[in-house]
Tab-separated table of C-alpha atoms in Angstrom:
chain	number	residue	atom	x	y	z
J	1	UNK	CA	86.606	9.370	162.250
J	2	UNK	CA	86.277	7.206	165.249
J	3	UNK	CA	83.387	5.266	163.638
J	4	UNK	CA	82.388	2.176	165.237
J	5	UNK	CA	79.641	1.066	163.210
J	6	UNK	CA	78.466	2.248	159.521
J	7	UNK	CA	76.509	5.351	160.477
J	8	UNK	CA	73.470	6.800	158.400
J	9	UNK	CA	74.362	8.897	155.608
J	10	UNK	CA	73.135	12.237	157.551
J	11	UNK	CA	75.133	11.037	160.617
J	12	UNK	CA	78.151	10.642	158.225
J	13	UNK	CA	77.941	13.908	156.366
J	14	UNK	CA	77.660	15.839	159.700
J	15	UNK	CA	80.746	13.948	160.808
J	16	UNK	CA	82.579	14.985	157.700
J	17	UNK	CA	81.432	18.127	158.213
J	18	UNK	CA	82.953	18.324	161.802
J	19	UNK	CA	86.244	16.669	160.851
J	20	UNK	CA	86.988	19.397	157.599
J	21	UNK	CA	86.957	21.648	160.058
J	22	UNK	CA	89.981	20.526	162.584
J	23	UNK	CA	93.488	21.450	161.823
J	24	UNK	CA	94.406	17.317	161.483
J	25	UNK	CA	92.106	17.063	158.250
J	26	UNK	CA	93.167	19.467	156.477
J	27	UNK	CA	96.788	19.084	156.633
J	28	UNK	CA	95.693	15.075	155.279
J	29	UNK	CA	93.672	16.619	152.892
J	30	UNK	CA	96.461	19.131	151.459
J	31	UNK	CA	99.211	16.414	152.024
J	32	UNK	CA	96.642	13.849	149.502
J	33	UNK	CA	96.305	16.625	146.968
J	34	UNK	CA	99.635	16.972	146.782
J	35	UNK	CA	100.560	13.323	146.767
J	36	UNK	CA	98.300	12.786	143.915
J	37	UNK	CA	99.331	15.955	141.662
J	38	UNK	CA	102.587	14.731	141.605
J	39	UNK	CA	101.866	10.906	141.154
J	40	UNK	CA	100.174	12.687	137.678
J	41	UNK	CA	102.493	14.713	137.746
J	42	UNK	CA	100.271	17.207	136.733
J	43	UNK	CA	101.127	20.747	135.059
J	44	UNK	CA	100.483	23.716	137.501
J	45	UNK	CA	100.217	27.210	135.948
J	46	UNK	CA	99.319	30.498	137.682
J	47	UNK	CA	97.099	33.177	136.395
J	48	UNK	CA	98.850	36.760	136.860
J	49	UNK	CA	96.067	39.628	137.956
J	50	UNK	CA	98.579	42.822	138.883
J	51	UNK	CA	100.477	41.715	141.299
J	52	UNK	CA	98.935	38.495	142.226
J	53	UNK	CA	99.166	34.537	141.036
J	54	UNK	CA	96.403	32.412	141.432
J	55	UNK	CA	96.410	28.560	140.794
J	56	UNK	CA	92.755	28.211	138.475
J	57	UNK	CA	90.324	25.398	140.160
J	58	UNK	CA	87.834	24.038	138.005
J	59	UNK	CA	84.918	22.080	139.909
J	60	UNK	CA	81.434	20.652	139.574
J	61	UNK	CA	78.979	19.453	142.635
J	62	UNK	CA	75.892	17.613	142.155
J	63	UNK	CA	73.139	19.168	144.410
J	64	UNK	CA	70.554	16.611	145.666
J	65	UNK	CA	66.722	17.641	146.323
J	66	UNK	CA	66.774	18.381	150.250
J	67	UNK	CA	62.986	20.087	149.453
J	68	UNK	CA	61.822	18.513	151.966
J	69	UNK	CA	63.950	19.058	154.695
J	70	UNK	CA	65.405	21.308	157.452
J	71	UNK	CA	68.887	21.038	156.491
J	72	UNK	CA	71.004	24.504	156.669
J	73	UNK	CA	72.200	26.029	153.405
J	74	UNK	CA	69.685	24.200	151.747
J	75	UNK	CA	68.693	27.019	148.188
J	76	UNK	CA	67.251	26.816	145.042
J	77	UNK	CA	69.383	24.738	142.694
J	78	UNK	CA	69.610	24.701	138.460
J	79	UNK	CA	67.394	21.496	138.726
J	80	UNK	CA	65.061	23.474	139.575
J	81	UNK	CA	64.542	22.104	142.962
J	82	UNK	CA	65.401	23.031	146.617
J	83	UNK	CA	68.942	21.615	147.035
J	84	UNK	CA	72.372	21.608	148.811
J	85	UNK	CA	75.982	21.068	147.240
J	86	UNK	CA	78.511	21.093	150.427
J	87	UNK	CA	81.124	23.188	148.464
J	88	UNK	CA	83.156	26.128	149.970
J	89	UNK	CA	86.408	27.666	148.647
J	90	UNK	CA	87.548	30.063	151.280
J	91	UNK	CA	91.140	29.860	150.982
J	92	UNK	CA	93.089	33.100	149.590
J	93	UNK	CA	96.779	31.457	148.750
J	94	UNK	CA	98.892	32.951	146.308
J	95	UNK	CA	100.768	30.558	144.226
């Protein structure tokens, strides 16, 4: 992260933000997933729609009260306050 000093937590969310998006990260990040489903070795099953397999993801995020700030993406959360939860799952691959 080229990080010379421990930055604040906004600074380090926007440079985790910025890194997820380059090529480099997210070949580590798929290469760790992998490495750690098979140190589990964890049981993989599709789910068959027609002609298509899909690999089921189950996942939680804990929105924090941003109501009183400008930060993007920022909505309405189940906690009834204004909140953001950095989640996106964009990726369409077929098992």
């Amino acid at each position: 992260m080229d990080i010379q000093r421990v930055p604040s937590s906004t600074t380090l969310r926007q440079r985790l933000d910025q890194a997820a998006l380059t090529k480099k990260w997210k070949e580590i990040l798929h290469e760790e997933s992998l490495n750690l489903i098979r140190r589990i070795n964890a049981e993989i099953s599709p789910v068959y729609t027609k002609d298509k397999a899909y690999i089921p993801v189950d996942l939680d995020v804990s929105p924090f009260d941003n109501s009183k700030t400008k930060k993007e993406g920022v909505e309405r959360t189940y906690k009834g306050c204004d909140g953001y939860a950095p989640c996106s799952l964009t990726s369409g691959r077929k098992a």
